[in-house]
Tab-separated table of N, CA and C in Angstrom:
chain	number	residue	atom	x	y	z
A	1	MET	N	-6.472	78.671	13.097
A	1	MET	CA	-6.244	78.082	11.799
A	1	MET	C	-5.010	77.183	11.887
A	2	ILE	N	-5.104	76.019	11.284
A	2	ILE	CA	-3.984	75.084	11.243
A	2	ILE	C	-3.101	75.430	10.051
A	3	ILE	N	-1.798	75.537	10.308
A	3	ILE	CA	-0.835	75.878	9.263
A	3	ILE	C	0.245	74.816	9.244
A	4	VAL	N	0.421	74.200	8.078
A	4	VAL	CA	1.439	73.171	7.891
A	4	VAL	C	2.543	73.751	7.024
A	5	CYS	N	3.791	73.475	7.403
A	5	CYS	CA	4.933	74.066	6.717
A	5	CYS	C	5.868	72.993	6.165
A	6	ASP	N	6.285	73.175	4.928
A	6	ASP	CA	7.298	72.358	4.275
A	6	ASP	C	8.673	72.908	4.661
A	7	SER	N	9.728	72.228	4.285
A	7	SER	CA	11.082	72.638	4.689
A	7	SER	C	11.569	73.913	4.007
A	8	GLY	N	11.152	74.159	2.775
A	8	GLY	CA	11.653	75.302	2.016
A	8	GLY	C	11.552	76.633	2.733
A	9	PRO	N	10.353	77.037	3.179
A	9	PRO	CA	10.252	78.323	3.870
A	9	PRO	C	11.109	78.405	5.136
A	10	LEU	N	11.238	77.314	5.857
A	10	LEU	CA	12.080	77.315	7.064
A	10	LEU	C	13.535	77.615	6.702
A	11	ILE	N	14.019	76.939	5.687
A	11	ILE	CA	15.413	77.109	5.257
A	11	ILE	C	15.631	78.480	4.638
A	12	HIS	N	14.756	78.851	3.715
A	12	HIS	CA	14.956	80.103	2.969
A	12	HIS	C	14.829	81.339	3.856
A	13	LEU	N	13.872	81.337	4.769
A	13	LEU	CA	13.751	82.483	5.672
A	13	LEU	C	14.947	82.566	6.615
A	14	ALA	N	15.471	81.424	7.037
A	14	ALA	CA	16.676	81.440	7.878
A	14	ALA	C	17.874	81.968	7.093
A	15	GLN	N	17.952	81.641	5.805
A	15	GLN	CA	19.070	82.103	4.973
A	15	GLN	C	19.129	83.621	4.877
A	16	VAL	N	17.984	84.270	4.931
A	16	VAL	CA	17.952	85.733	4.818
A	16	VAL	C	17.632	86.398	6.164
A	17	ASN	N	17.878	85.652	7.244
A	17	ASN	CA	17.665	86.153	8.604
A	17	ASN	C	16.248	86.679	8.846
A	18	GLN	N	15.262	85.980	8.290
A	18	GLN	CA	13.872	86.389	8.457
A	18	GLN	C	13.000	85.264	9.021
A	19	PHE	N	13.608	84.290	9.671
A	19	PHE	CA	12.866	83.164	10.250
A	19	PHE	C	11.777	83.661	11.200
A	20	HIS	N	12.056	84.771	11.866
A	20	HIS	CA	11.099	85.345	12.822
A	20	HIS	C	9.757	85.698	12.183
A	21	LEU	N	9.730	85.886	10.854
A	21	LEU	CA	8.458	86.202	10.194
A	21	LEU	C	7.429	85.099	10.418
A	22	LEU	N	7.901	83.863	10.490
A	22	LEU	CA	6.970	82.752	10.716
A	22	LEU	C	6.224	82.923	12.037
A	23	LYS	N	6.938	83.297	13.063
A	23	LYS	CA	6.296	83.498	14.365
A	23	LYS	C	5.471	84.786	14.380
A	24	THR	N	5.939	85.792	13.639
A	24	THR	CA	5.204	87.051	13.548
A	24	THR	C	3.839	86.843	12.895
A	25	PHE	N	3.832	86.074	11.803
A	25	PHE	CA	2.593	85.866	11.046
A	25	PHE	C	1.709	84.764	11.626
A	26	PHE	N	2.319	83.744	12.195
A	26	PHE	CA	1.572	82.555	12.624
A	26	PHE	C	1.930	82.213	14.064
A	27	SER	N	0.950	82.059	14.902
A	27	SER	CA	1.235	81.740	16.302
A	27	SER	C	1.711	80.314	16.476
A	28	GLN	N	1.345	79.441	15.539
A	28	GLN	CA	1.779	78.055	15.638
A	28	GLN	C	1.844	77.419	14.253
A	29	LEU	N	2.863	76.603	14.046
A	29	LEU	CA	3.034	75.856	12.798
A	29	LEU	C	3.149	74.373	13.113
A	30	ILE	N	2.742	73.569	12.160
A	30	ILE	CA	2.909	72.123	12.247
A	30	ILE	C	3.849	71.693	11.127
A	31	ILE	N	4.781	70.818	11.468
A	31	ILE	CA	5.641	70.220	10.453
A	31	ILE	C	5.588	68.705	10.603
A	32	HIS	N	5.911	68.007	9.535
A	32	HIS	CA	6.038	66.559	9.586
A	32	HIS	C	7.452	66.221	10.039
A	33	ARG	N	7.636	65.071	10.605
A	33	ARG	CA	8.954	64.615	11.060
A	33	ARG	C	9.977	64.666	9.922
A	34	ILE	N	9.547	64.407	8.698
A	34	ILE	CA	10.453	64.413	7.550
A	34	ILE	C	11.020	65.814	7.305
A	35	VAL	N	10.244	66.848	7.616
A	35	VAL	CA	10.716	68.232	7.490
A	35	VAL	C	11.804	68.488	8.526
A	36	TYR	N	11.567	68.039	9.741
A	36	TYR	CA	12.585	68.170	10.781
A	36	TYR	C	13.881	67.490	10.341
A	37	GLU	N	13.780	66.288	9.833
A	37	GLU	CA	14.970	65.544	9.405
A	37	GLU	C	15.719	66.280	8.300
A	38	GLU	N	14.969	66.841	7.350
A	38	GLU	CA	15.616	67.565	6.254
A	38	GLU	C	16.322	68.828	6.746
A	39	VAL	N	15.669	69.580	7.604
A	39	VAL	CA	16.228	70.858	8.058
A	39	VAL	C	17.306	70.664	9.129
A	40	VAL	N	17.082	69.764	10.062
A	40	VAL	CA	17.992	69.616	11.198
A	40	VAL	C	19.013	68.495	10.984
A	41	SER	N	18.548	67.296	10.720
A	41	SER	CA	19.473	66.167	10.606
A	41	SER	C	20.325	66.246	9.343
A	42	GLU	N	19.660	66.399	8.198
A	42	GLU	CA	20.393	66.504	6.934
A	42	GLU	C	21.019	67.884	6.760
A	43	GLY	N	20.476	68.883	7.438
A	43	GLY	CA	20.956	70.258	7.297
A	43	GLY	C	21.866	70.703	8.429
A	44	LYS	N	22.558	69.770	9.014
A	44	LYS	CA	23.437	70.089	10.151
A	44	LYS	C	24.378	71.237	9.798
A	45	ASN	N	24.426	72.242	10.677
A	45	ASN	CA	25.275	73.436	10.519
A	45	ASN	C	24.893	74.301	9.311
A	46	ARG	N	23.647	74.190	8.865
A	46	ARG	CA	23.182	75.026	7.755
A	46	ARG	C	21.987	75.861	8.196
A	47	ALA	N	21.623	76.784	7.333
A	47	ALA	CA	20.506	77.692	7.635
A	47	ALA	C	19.252	76.915	7.991
A	48	GLY	N	18.630	77.313	9.076
A	48	GLY	CA	17.377	76.727	9.519
A	48	GLY	C	17.513	75.732	10.649
A	49	GLU	N	18.674	75.101	10.763
A	49	GLU	CA	18.844	74.079	11.810
A	49	GLU	C	18.633	74.662	13.205
A	50	LYS	N	19.409	75.672	13.532
A	50	LYS	CA	19.342	76.288	14.866
A	50	LYS	C	17.963	76.906	15.104
A	51	GLU	N	17.457	77.608	14.112
A	51	GLU	CA	16.173	78.300	14.247
A	51	GLU	C	15.024	77.314	14.492
A	52	LEU	N	15.025	76.207	13.750
A	52	LEU	CA	13.955	75.225	13.926
A	52	LEU	C	14.045	74.566	15.297
A	53	LYS	N	15.243	74.234	15.735
A	53	LYS	CA	15.402	73.648	17.076
A	53	LYS	C	14.855	74.600	18.145
A	54	GLU	N	15.180	75.877	18.034
A	54	GLU	CA	14.698	76.866	19.001
A	54	GLU	C	13.173	76.994	18.963
A	55	ALA	N	12.602	77.010	17.763
A	55	ALA	CA	11.147	77.125	17.624
A	55	ALA	C	10.442	75.915	18.229
A	56	LEU	N	11.021	74.740	18.047
A	56	LEU	CA	10.457	73.533	18.655
A	56	LEU	C	10.557	73.598	20.177
A	57	ASP	N	11.696	74.051	20.674
A	57	ASP	CA	11.869	74.194	22.126
A	57	ASP	C	10.892	75.212	22.701
A	58	ASP	N	10.644	76.300	21.951
A	58	ASP	CA	9.706	77.336	22.391
A	58	ASP	C	8.245	76.882	22.259
A	59	GLY	N	8.002	75.856	21.455
A	59	GLY	CA	6.660	75.284	21.319
A	59	GLY	C	5.767	75.886	20.266
A	60	TRP	N	6.254	76.846	19.475
A	60	TRP	CA	5.371	77.425	18.462
A	60	TRP	C	5.441	76.664	17.136
A	61	ILE	N	6.388	75.766	17.000
A	61	ILE	CA	6.386	74.796	15.907
A	61	ILE	C	6.294	73.423	16.561
A	62	LYS	N	5.402	72.599	16.029
A	62	LYS	CA	5.192	71.254	16.560
A	62	LYS	C	5.347	70.224	15.444
A	63	ILE	N	5.895	69.075	15.810
A	63	ILE	CA	6.030	67.963	14.871
A	63	ILE	C	4.822	67.053	15.041
A	64	GLU	N	4.157	66.761	13.924
A	64	GLU	CA	3.035	65.826	13.948
A	64	GLU	C	3.179	64.862	12.793
A	65	LYS	N	2.563	63.697	12.943
A	65	LYS	CA	2.544	62.756	11.833
A	65	LYS	C	1.104	62.529	11.414
A	66	PHE	N	0.954	62.017	10.226
A	66	PHE	CA	-0.399	61.781	9.754
A	66	PHE	C	-0.692	60.289	9.816
A	67	LEU	N	-1.950	59.948	9.773
A	67	LEU	CA	-2.370	58.557	9.937
A	67	LEU	C	-3.080	57.988	8.716
A	68	GLU	N	-3.562	58.828	7.836
A	68	GLU	CA	-4.408	58.399	6.717
A	68	GLU	C	-3.562	57.978	5.518
A	69	SER	N	-3.324	56.674	5.370
A	69	SER	CA	-2.448	56.182	4.294
A	69	SER	C	-3.018	56.420	2.897
A	70	SER	N	-4.333	56.511	2.768
A	70	SER	CA	-4.910	56.747	1.434
A	70	SER	C	-4.513	58.129	0.899
A	71	LEU	N	-4.332	59.104	1.785
A	71	LEU	CA	-3.885	60.435	1.352
A	71	LEU	C	-2.460	60.368	0.819
A	72	LEU	N	-1.615	59.582	1.464
A	72	LEU	CA	-0.233	59.423	1.015
A	72	LEU	C	-0.201	58.754	-0.361
A	73	LYS	N	-0.981	57.727	-0.537
A	73	LYS	CA	-1.031	57.033	-1.832
A	73	LYS	C	-1.506	57.981	-2.928
A	74	ALA	N	-2.520	58.768	-2.622
A	74	ALA	CA	-3.085	59.682	-3.622
A	74	ALA	C	-2.073	60.754	-4.032
A	75	THR	N	-1.360	61.334	-3.079
A	75	THR	CA	-0.402	62.384	-3.430
A	75	THR	C	0.824	61.804	-4.127
A	76	THR	N	1.206	60.592	-3.779
A	76	THR	CA	2.327	59.937	-4.463
A	76	THR	C	1.959	59.659	-5.916
A	77	LYS	N	0.714	59.278	-6.159
A	77	LYS	CA	0.249	59.018	-7.532
A	77	LYS	C	0.298	60.276	-8.390
A	78	GLU	N	0.274	61.443	-7.742
A	78	GLU	CA	0.311	62.701	-8.482
A	78	GLU	C	1.742	63.125	-8.814
A	79	GLY	N	2.707	62.247	-8.558
A	79	GLY	CA	4.077	62.505	-8.972
A	79	GLY	C	4.996	63.108	-7.927
A	80	LEU	N	4.541	63.180	-6.679
A	80	LEU	CA	5.401	63.716	-5.628
A	80	LEU	C	6.332	62.636	-5.091
A	81	SER	N	7.487	63.061	-4.606
A	81	SER	CA	8.395	62.130	-3.936
A	81	SER	C	7.742	61.674	-2.637
A	82	GLY	N	8.303	60.642	-2.039
A	82	GLY	CA	7.772	60.157	-0.771
A	82	GLY	C	7.780	61.228	0.301
A	83	LYS	N	8.881	61.997	0.373
A	83	LYS	CA	8.985	63.063	1.382
A	83	LYS	C	7.926	64.138	1.149
A	84	ASP	N	7.817	64.589	-0.087
A	84	ASP	CA	6.841	65.638	-0.391
A	84	ASP	C	5.409	65.152	-0.177
A	85	SER	N	5.160	63.896	-0.512
A	85	SER	CA	3.829	63.326	-0.307
A	85	SER	C	3.449	63.323	1.165
A	86	LEU	N	4.405	63.034	2.035
A	86	LEU	CA	4.141	63.029	3.473
A	86	LEU	C	3.690	64.402	3.970
A	87	VAL	N	4.348	65.448	3.480
A	87	VAL	CA	4.028	66.805	3.945
A	87	VAL	C	2.654	67.248	3.431
A	88	VAL	N	2.369	66.999	2.160
A	88	VAL	CA	1.062	67.367	1.607
A	88	VAL	C	-0.041	66.545	2.272
A	89	ALA	N	0.208	65.254	2.477
A	89	ALA	CA	-0.797	64.404	3.138
A	89	ALA	C	-1.092	64.902	4.551
A	90	LEU	N	-0.070	65.359	5.263
A	90	LEU	CA	-0.285	65.920	6.602
A	90	LEU	C	-1.189	67.149	6.522
A	91	ALA	N	-0.906	68.035	5.577
A	91	ALA	CA	-1.724	69.245	5.413
A	91	ALA	C	-3.176	68.884	5.095
A	92	LEU	N	-3.365	67.885	4.254
A	92	LEU	CA	-4.720	67.456	3.904
A	92	LEU	C	-5.425	66.827	5.103
A	93	GLU	N	-4.727	65.949	5.806
A	93	GLU	CA	-5.353	65.286	6.949
A	93	GLU	C	-5.724	66.278	8.051
A	94	LYS	N	-4.862	67.249	8.288
A	94	LYS	CA	-5.126	68.240	9.337
A	94	LYS	C	-6.101	69.317	8.877
A	95	LYS	N	-6.484	69.257	7.600
A	95	LYS	CA	-7.370	70.267	7.011
A	95	LYS	C	-6.780	71.665	7.226
A	96	ALA	N	-5.516	71.775	6.847
A	96	ALA	CA	-4.774	73.021	7.043
A	96	ALA	C	-5.470	74.187	6.357
A	97	GLY	N	-5.557	75.297	7.071
A	97	GLY	CA	-6.097	76.522	6.497
A	97	GLY	C	-5.080	77.204	5.608
A	98	LEU	N	-3.803	76.857	5.802
A	98	LEU	CA	-2.728	77.424	4.998
A	98	LEU	C	-1.572	76.436	4.962
A	99	PHE	N	-0.969	76.315	3.790
A	99	PHE	CA	0.163	75.413	3.575
A	99	PHE	C	1.328	76.252	3.077
A	100	LEU	N	2.467	76.157	3.763
A	100	LEU	CA	3.648	76.935	3.400
A	100	LEU	C	4.623	76.048	2.637
A	101	SER	N	4.924	76.429	1.393
A	101	SER	CA	5.861	75.651	0.584
A	101	SER	C	6.427	76.526	-0.522
A	102	ASP	N	7.674	76.220	-0.900
A	102	ASP	CA	8.328	76.915	-2.011
A	102	ASP	C	8.497	76.015	-3.231
A	103	ASP	N	8.225	74.745	-3.089
A	103	ASP	CA	8.426	73.763	-4.160
A	103	ASP	C	7.255	73.827	-5.142
A	104	PHE	N	7.552	74.109	-6.419
A	104	PHE	CA	6.487	74.298	-7.412
A	104	PHE	C	5.611	73.061	-7.584
A	105	LYS	N	6.206	71.882	-7.648
A	105	LYS	CA	5.419	70.660	-7.826
A	105	LYS	C	4.530	70.411	-6.608
A	106	VAL	N	5.091	70.592	-5.430
A	106	VAL	CA	4.317	70.424	-4.193
A	106	VAL	C	3.168	71.425	-4.159
A	107	ARG	N	3.455	72.663	-4.507
A	107	ARG	CA	2.421	73.707	-4.507
A	107	ARG	C	1.315	73.383	-5.515
A	108	ASP	N	1.698	72.850	-6.661
A	108	ASP	CA	0.730	72.499	-7.696
A	108	ASP	C	-0.221	71.402	-7.204
A	109	VAL	N	0.341	70.348	-6.620
A	109	VAL	CA	-0.491	69.262	-6.092
A	109	VAL	C	-1.369	69.775	-4.949
A	110	ALA	N	-0.802	70.579	-4.063
A	110	ALA	CA	-1.573	71.130	-2.946
A	110	ALA	C	-2.712	72.019	-3.448
A	111	ALA	N	-2.437	72.832	-4.443
A	111	ALA	CA	-3.479	73.702	-5.002
A	111	ALA	C	-4.589	72.881	-5.644
A	112	ASN	N	-4.208	71.809	-6.337
A	112	ASN	CA	-5.220	70.921	-6.934
A	112	ASN	C	-6.089	70.270	-5.877
A	113	ARG	N	-5.569	70.159	-4.672
A	113	ARG	CA	-6.305	69.593	-3.544
A	113	ARG	C	-7.006	70.674	-2.732
A	114	ARG	N	-7.041	71.878	-3.248
A	114	ARG	CA	-7.750	73.014	-2.649
A	114	ARG	C	-7.125	73.539	-1.349
A	115	LEU	N	-5.807	73.358	-1.193
A	115	LEU	CA	-5.120	73.954	-0.051
A	115	LEU	C	-4.722	75.379	-0.407
A	116	SER	N	-4.844	76.292	0.520
A	116	SER	CA	-4.355	77.657	0.335
A	116	SER	C	-2.851	77.632	0.595
A	117	ILE	N	-2.083	78.312	-0.255
A	117	ILE	CA	-0.627	78.204	-0.210
A	117	ILE	C	0.019	79.580	-0.237
A	118	ILE	N	1.122	79.697	0.502
A	118	ILE	CA	1.990	80.866	0.398
A	118	ILE	C	3.420	80.355	0.574
A	119	GLY	N	4.349	81.038	-0.041
A	119	GLY	CA	5.753	80.659	0.061
A	119	GLY	C	6.584	81.774	0.668
A	120	THR	N	7.877	81.571	0.640
A	120	THR	CA	8.812	82.529	1.230
A	120	THR	C	8.686	83.908	0.600
A	121	ILE	N	8.646	83.966	-0.710
A	121	ILE	CA	8.568	85.264	-1.386
A	121	ILE	C	7.270	85.975	-1.024
A	122	GLY	N	6.186	85.242	-0.945
A	122	GLY	CA	4.911	85.836	-0.558
A	122	GLY	C	4.948	86.423	0.839
A	123	MET	N	5.574	85.682	1.772
A	123	MET	CA	5.676	86.197	3.142
A	123	MET	C	6.565	87.436	3.203
A	124	CYS	N	7.662	87.422	2.459
A	124	CYS	CA	8.550	88.595	2.444
A	124	CYS	C	7.857	89.786	1.794
A	125	PHE	N	7.057	89.546	0.764
A	125	PHE	CA	6.317	90.614	0.102
A	125	PHE	C	5.313	91.247	1.058
A	126	VAL	N	4.584	90.405	1.773
A	126	VAL	CA	3.614	90.920	2.746
A	126	VAL	C	4.335	91.764	3.793
A	127	ARG	N	5.484	91.278	4.252
A	127	ARG	CA	6.268	92.017	5.248
A	127	ARG	C	6.758	93.354	4.676
A	128	ALA	N	7.256	93.330	3.439
A	128	ALA	CA	7.772	94.547	2.810
A	128	ALA	C	6.673	95.590	2.619
A	129	CYS	N	5.463	95.116	2.397
A	129	CYS	CA	4.328	96.026	2.227
A	129	CYS	C	3.787	96.509	3.564
A	130	GLY	N	4.354	96.000	4.656
A	130	GLY	CA	3.930	96.444	5.981
A	130	GLY	C	2.604	95.887	6.422
A	131	ARG	N	2.193	94.767	5.815
A	131	ARG	CA	0.893	94.207	6.153
A	131	ARG	C	1.036	92.904	6.933
A	132	GLY	N	1.866	92.885	7.945
A	132	GLY	CA	2.031	91.669	8.732
A	132	GLY	C	0.890	91.395	9.691
A	133	ARG	N	0.332	92.452	10.294
A	133	ARG	CA	-0.718	92.280	11.302
A	133	ARG	C	-1.729	93.417	11.189
A	134	ASP	N	-2.957	93.129	11.568
A	134	ASP	CA	-3.973	94.174	11.564
A	134	ASP	C	-3.929	94.936	12.893
A	135	ARG	N	-4.843	95.864	13.075
A	135	ARG	CA	-4.830	96.702	14.277
A	135	ARG	C	-4.998	95.928	15.576
A	136	ARG	N	-5.665	94.776	15.505
A	136	ARG	CA	-5.843	93.959	16.717
A	136	ARG	C	-4.654	93.030	16.961
A	137	GLY	N	-3.693	92.999	16.016
A	137	GLY	CA	-2.532	92.141	16.177
A	137	GLY	C	-2.690	90.789	15.510
A	138	ALA	N	-3.780	90.558	14.786
A	138	ALA	CA	-3.985	89.274	14.108
A	138	ALA	C	-3.203	89.256	12.796
A	139	ALA	N	-2.640	88.099	12.468
A	139	ALA	CA	-1.889	87.956	11.218
A	139	ALA	C	-2.823	88.143	10.033
A	140	VAL	N	-2.336	88.818	8.996
A	140	VAL	CA	-3.169	89.059	7.816
A	140	VAL	C	-2.564	88.432	6.564
A	141	VAL	N	-1.760	87.423	6.711
A	141	VAL	CA	-1.223	86.718	5.555
A	141	VAL	C	-2.325	85.830	5.004
A	142	SER	N	-2.545	85.910	3.706
A	142	SER	CA	-3.499	85.016	3.069
A	142	SER	C	-2.980	84.643	1.703
A	143	ALA	N	-3.444	83.508	1.249
A	143	ALA	CA	-2.971	83.023	-0.049
A	143	ALA	C	-3.704	83.693	-1.176
């Protein structure tokens, strides 16, 4: 399953020392370059910077860009900022099985586009309930 992640869950999970949940639940994540810039370049010396760099070096998070400009135009028309539109458009183009975001407006547009969504609180709730993986070791997070 393809999973696209916005910057919020990366930052928020790092803030509470739970960044590892992303790797626990998902074997691989895709982010847009704009997410990297927000977390690493703009977030220098803040939560998520070090963790995202390590995840990229380890290869379980990958940076991808999207090519379909009509998706960007459509999501921008729905009131998203340019940055947010890029992330949602990537999820749509990749036909993501799950989209990770904490931003209410982004989640609303993504839901209207039939993307399955979970955020930081949802992932922490699943973890607190002890339902991170099934008996075979497969992630059981669902929206």
